[in-house]
């Protein structure tokens, strides 16, 4: 928004913050929901550099009612909130901030969003899972897997020593047993395999190693399909995409922000159309 653009403080405002942010599909999803339900609201993407979320939030006018939070600001969102849900604390980061009379309330809809995205595609047993990659997304997804019944998680990291924070986050859930192994050469085990690594890191050997899982959850959605997702589709495995996760967590945010249930299929179709146009 430019300084010359008028501000209607009667219209609730929401947005997604992060850095980088231009690629985000969140505005597409939320705006599609507003249009479908006839809600008067505004949703924008705002670049907020790391280390500046608290000062940015402090400067927002009263028309700002909620923020979606993406990398690298999820831990900062947790720190600035006056109230925090148990699942956001467990994950060590918040992707949702809702304004209240007492300040900002923090939550993490990535966890229930991941559960819903997987259950939409797969309703079979899930006791063991492998997560490829060891960043913040791996932590939140692993905690979601625990809610699906997973009790053992194998975390495959390019540098196992740097996976300590994610492993510790998963270990805070007493239902889980976690082991960390090097990405190269380690076996992929379990009913569910989750890939949180970039497309460029998906080697032929890694793609082949995912063949035994019932479900392949690829958190990347652009470009799509990734090598791991494409191979899974060819094999007939159940495939859950990053767009599925994005839509389900956005639907939950939409309800928190507006008090209305987000129209899942409308928001999904809007995201698919936006991706196809890229």
Coordinates of C-alpha atoms in Angstrom, one line a residue:
X1 CA 0.0 0.0 0.0
X2 CA 1.3 3.4 -0.9
X3 CA 1.0 6.5 1.4
X4 CA -1.4 8.0 -1.1
X5 CA -3.8 5.1 -1.0
X6 CA -6.8 5.8 1.3
X7 CA -7.4 3.6 4.3
X8 CA -10.9 2.6 5.3
X9 CA -10.6 1.7 9.0
X10 CA -14.0 0.2 8.9
X11 CA -12.8 -2.6 6.7
X12 CA -11.0 -5.4 8.6
X13 CA -7.5 -6.1 7.3
X14 CA -5.5 -9.2 7.4
X15 CA -2.2 -10.2 5.7
X16 CA 0.6 -12.7 5.4
X17 CA 4.1 -11.6 6.6
X18 CA 7.5 -13.1 5.9
X19 CA 10.6 -12.6 3.8
X20 CA 10.5 -13.4 1.0
X21 CA 6.8 -13.0 0.5
X22 CA 6.0 -12.2 -3.1
X23 CA 5.5 -15.9 -3.9
X24 CA 2.8 -16.5 -1.3
X25 CA -0.5 -17.9 -2.3
X26 CA -2.2 -16.9 0.9
X27 CA -3.7 -13.7 -0.5
X28 CA -5.3 -15.7 -3.3
X29 CA -6.8 -18.2 -0.9
X30 CA -8.2 -15.8 1.6
X31 CA -9.5 -13.3 -1.0
X32 CA -11.3 -16.2 -2.7
X33 CA -12.9 -17.0 0.6
X34 CA -14.0 -13.5 1.1
X35 CA -15.5 -13.3 -2.4
X36 CA -17.3 -16.6 -2.0
X37 CA -18.9 -15.6 1.3
X38 CA -19.5 -11.9 0.6
X39 CA -17.2 -10.8 3.4
X40 CA -15.9 -7.2 3.2
X41 CA -12.2 -7.6 4.2
X42 CA -8.8 -7.0 2.8
X43 CA -5.8 -9.4 2.8
X44 CA -2.3 -8.5 1.6
X45 CA 1.2 -9.9 1.5
X46 CA 3.7 -7.8 3.4
X47 CA 7.5 -8.2 3.4
X48 CA 8.7 -8.1 7.0
X49 CA 12.4 -8.8 7.4
X50 CA 13.7 -11.1 10.1
X51 CA 14.0 -9.5 13.5
X52 CA 11.3 -6.8 12.8
X53 CA 8.0 -8.5 13.4
X54 CA 7.4 -7.1 16.8
X55 CA 8.0 -3.5 15.7
X56 CA 5.9 -4.0 12.6
X57 CA 2.9 -5.4 14.6
X58 CA 3.2 -2.6 17.1
X59 CA 2.6 -0.1 14.3
X60 CA -0.5 -1.6 12.9
X61 CA -3.8 0.3 13.2
X62 CA -6.9 -1.1 14.8
X63 CA -8.3 -2.3 11.5
X64 CA -5.7 -5.0 11.4
X65 CA -7.3 -8.1 12.9
X66 CA -5.0 -11.0 12.1
X67 CA -1.8 -12.1 10.5
X68 CA -0.6 -15.2 8.7
X69 CA 3.0 -15.8 9.5
X70 CA 5.6 -17.5 7.4
X71 CA 9.3 -18.0 7.3
X72 CA 11.4 -16.7 8.9
X73 CA 9.1 -15.1 11.5
X74 CA 7.3 -18.0 13.2
X75 CA 9.4 -18.0 16.3
X76 CA 9.1 -14.2 16.5
X77 CA 5.4 -14.5 16.3
X78 CA 5.4 -16.8 19.3
X79 CA 7.6 -14.4 21.3
X80 CA 5.4 -11.3 20.8
X81 CA 2.1 -12.9 21.6
X82 CA 0.3 -12.4 24.9
X83 CA -1.4 -15.8 24.7
X84 CA -0.1 -18.9 23.0
X85 CA -1.8 -22.2 22.3
X86 CA -0.3 -25.5 23.5
X87 CA 0.3 -26.7 19.9
X88 CA 2.2 -23.5 19.0
X89 CA 4.3 -23.8 22.1
X90 CA 5.0 -27.4 21.2
X91 CA 5.9 -26.6 17.6
X92 CA 8.2 -23.7 18.8
X93 CA 6.6 -21.3 16.4
X94 CA 3.3 -19.7 15.4
X95 CA 1.9 -19.2 11.9
X96 CA -1.2 -17.3 13.0
X97 CA -1.7 -14.1 15.1
X98 CA -5.2 -13.0 16.0
X99 CA -5.7 -9.6 17.6
X100 CA -7.5 -9.5 20.9
X101 CA -8.4 -6.9 23.5
X102 CA -5.2 -8.0 25.4
X103 CA -2.8 -8.1 22.5
X104 CA -2.0 -10.8 20.0
X105 CA -3.0 -14.5 20.4
X106 CA -0.7 -17.0 18.7
X107 CA -1.6 -20.4 17.2
X108 CA -0.2 -22.9 14.8
X109 CA -2.7 -24.1 12.1
X110 CA 0.0 -26.0 10.3
X111 CA -0.4 -28.9 12.7
X112 CA -4.2 -29.5 12.3
X113 CA -3.9 -28.5 8.7
X114 CA -1.4 -31.3 8.0
X115 CA -3.6 -33.8 9.8
X116 CA -6.6 -32.8 7.7
X117 CA -4.6 -32.8 4.5
X118 CA -3.3 -36.3 5.1
X119 CA -6.6 -37.7 6.3
X120 CA -8.3 -36.3 3.2
X121 CA -6.2 -38.6 1.1
X122 CA -5.3 -41.6 3.4
X123 CA -7.2 -43.2 6.3
X124 CA -5.0 -46.2 6.8
X125 CA -2.7 -47.0 9.7
X126 CA 0.3 -44.8 10.5
X127 CA 2.7 -45.8 13.2
X128 CA 6.1 -45.1 11.7
X129 CA 7.1 -42.2 9.5
X130 CA 10.2 -40.7 7.8
X131 CA 10.7 -37.0 7.4
X132 CA 13.3 -35.9 4.9
X133 CA 14.8 -32.6 6.0
X134 CA 15.1 -31.1 9.5
X135 CA 13.8 -27.5 9.4
X136 CA 10.8 -25.8 11.0
X137 CA 8.4 -27.4 8.6
X138 CA 9.8 -30.8 9.6
X139 CA 9.1 -30.1 13.2
X140 CA 5.5 -29.0 12.7
X141 CA 4.7 -31.8 10.4
X142 CA 6.2 -34.4 12.7
X143 CA 4.0 -33.1 15.6
X144 CA 1.0 -33.4 13.3
X145 CA 2.0 -37.0 12.5
X146 CA 1.8 -37.8 16.2
X147 CA -1.9 -36.8 16.1
X148 CA -2.4 -39.3 13.3
X149 CA -1.0 -42.1 15.5
X150 CA 2.6 -42.0 14.4
X151 CA 4.9 -42.9 17.4
X152 CA 8.3 -43.4 15.7
X153 CA 9.8 -40.7 13.4
X154 CA 13.1 -41.1 11.4
X155 CA 14.5 -37.7 10.7
X156 CA 16.9 -37.6 7.7
X157 CA 19.1 -34.5 7.7
X158 CA 21.9 -33.5 5.3
X159 CA 23.8 -32.3 8.5
X160 CA 22.5 -34.3 11.5
X161 CA 24.3 -32.0 13.9
X162 CA 22.1 -29.1 12.7
X163 CA 18.9 -31.1 13.3
X164 CA 19.1 -30.9 17.1
X165 CA 16.5 -28.1 17.4
X166 CA 14.0 -29.9 15.3
X167 CA 14.6 -33.2 17.0
X168 CA 14.2 -31.5 20.4
X169 CA 10.9 -30.0 19.3
X170 CA 9.6 -33.4 18.3
X171 CA 10.9 -35.0 21.5
X172 CA 8.8 -32.5 23.5
X173 CA 5.8 -34.6 22.4
X174 CA 6.2 -37.5 24.8
X175 CA 4.3 -39.8 22.4
X176 CA 7.2 -39.7 19.9
X177 CA 10.4 -41.5 19.6
X178 CA 12.8 -39.8 17.2
X179 CA 16.1 -40.8 15.6
X180 CA 18.2 -38.6 13.4
X181 CA 20.3 -40.1 10.5
X182 CA 22.3 -38.7 7.6
X183 CA 20.2 -38.1 4.5
X184 CA 22.6 -39.9 2.2
X185 CA 22.2 -43.7 2.3
X186 CA 19.7 -43.9 5.2
X187 CA 16.6 -46.1 4.7
X188 CA 13.2 -44.5 4.4
X189 CA 10.8 -46.4 6.8
X190 CA 7.1 -46.3 7.7
X191 CA 3.7 -45.8 6.2
X192 CA 4.3 -42.1 5.6
X193 CA 7.2 -40.2 4.2
X194 CA 7.4 -36.5 4.3
X195 CA 9.7 -34.5 2.1
X196 CA 10.6 -31.0 3.2
X197 CA 13.7 -30.4 1.1
X198 CA 14.0 -28.4 -2.1
X199 CA 13.5 -30.0 -5.5
X200 CA 17.2 -29.6 -6.3
X201 CA 18.1 -31.9 -3.4
X202 CA 15.9 -34.7 -4.5
X203 CA 18.3 -37.2 -6.0
X204 CA 17.4 -40.3 -8.0
X205 CA 18.5 -42.5 -5.0
X206 CA 16.3 -40.5 -2.6
X207 CA 13.3 -40.7 -5.0
X208 CA 13.8 -44.5 -5.3
X209 CA 14.0 -44.8 -1.5
X210 CA 10.5 -43.5 -1.0
X211 CA 8.8 -46.3 -2.9
X212 CA 7.7 -48.3 0.1
X213 CA 5.5 -45.7 1.8
X214 CA 1.7 -45.8 1.6
X215 CA 1.6 -42.0 1.6
X216 CA 4.1 -39.4 0.2
X217 CA 3.6 -35.9 1.6
X218 CA 5.5 -33.4 -0.5
X219 CA 5.4 -30.0 1.2
X220 CA 6.8 -28.2 -1.9
X221 CA 4.0 -27.0 -4.2
X222 CA 5.9 -24.9 -6.7
X223 CA 7.3 -26.3 -8.9
X224 CA 4.9 -29.2 -9.0
X225 CA 5.2 -32.1 -9.1
X226 CA 8.6 -32.5 -7.5
X227 CA 10.7 -35.6 -8.5
X228 CA 9.5 -37.4 -5.3
X229 CA 5.8 -36.5 -5.9
X230 CA 6.0 -37.4 -9.6
X231 CA 7.5 -40.8 -8.8
X232 CA 4.8 -41.4 -6.1
X233 CA 2.0 -40.5 -8.5
X234 CA 3.4 -43.0 -11.1
X235 CA 3.6 -45.7 -8.5
X236 CA 0.1 -45.1 -7.4
X237 CA 1.0 -44.1 -3.9
X238 CA -1.3 -41.6 -2.0
X239 CA 0.2 -38.1 -2.6
X240 CA -0.4 -35.1 -0.4
X241 CA 0.9 -31.8 -1.7
X242 CA 2.1 -28.6 -0.1
X243 CA -0.9 -26.9 -1.6
X244 CA -3.2 -29.3 0.3
X245 CA -1.5 -28.3 3.5
X246 CA -1.6 -24.6 2.6
X247 CA -5.3 -24.7 1.9
X248 CA -6.2 -26.7 5.0
X249 CA -4.2 -24.4 7.3
X250 CA -5.6 -21.4 5.6
X251 CA -9.2 -22.6 6.1
X252 CA -8.5 -22.8 9.8
X253 CA -7.0 -19.4 9.8
X254 CA -9.9 -18.0 7.9
X255 CA -12.3 -19.2 10.6
X256 CA -10.1 -17.7 13.4
X257 CA -9.9 -14.3 11.5
X258 CA -13.5 -13.9 10.4
X259 CA -15.7 -16.2 12.4
X260 CA -16.8 -18.0 9.3
X261 CA -15.9 -21.4 8.0
X262 CA -13.5 -21.1 5.1
X263 CA -14.9 -22.5 1.8
X264 CA -12.3 -25.3 1.3
X265 CA -12.9 -26.2 -2.3
X266 CA -13.3 -22.6 -3.4
X267 CA -10.0 -21.7 -1.8
X268 CA -8.3 -24.8 -3.2
X269 CA -9.4 -24.1 -6.8
X270 CA -8.2 -20.6 -6.5
X271 CA -4.8 -21.8 -5.4
X272 CA -4.6 -24.4 -8.2
X273 CA -5.6 -21.7 -10.8
X274 CA -2.9 -19.3 -9.4
X275 CA -0.2 -22.0 -9.6
X276 CA -1.3 -23.0 -13.1
X277 CA -0.9 -19.4 -14.2
X278 CA 2.7 -19.1 -13.0

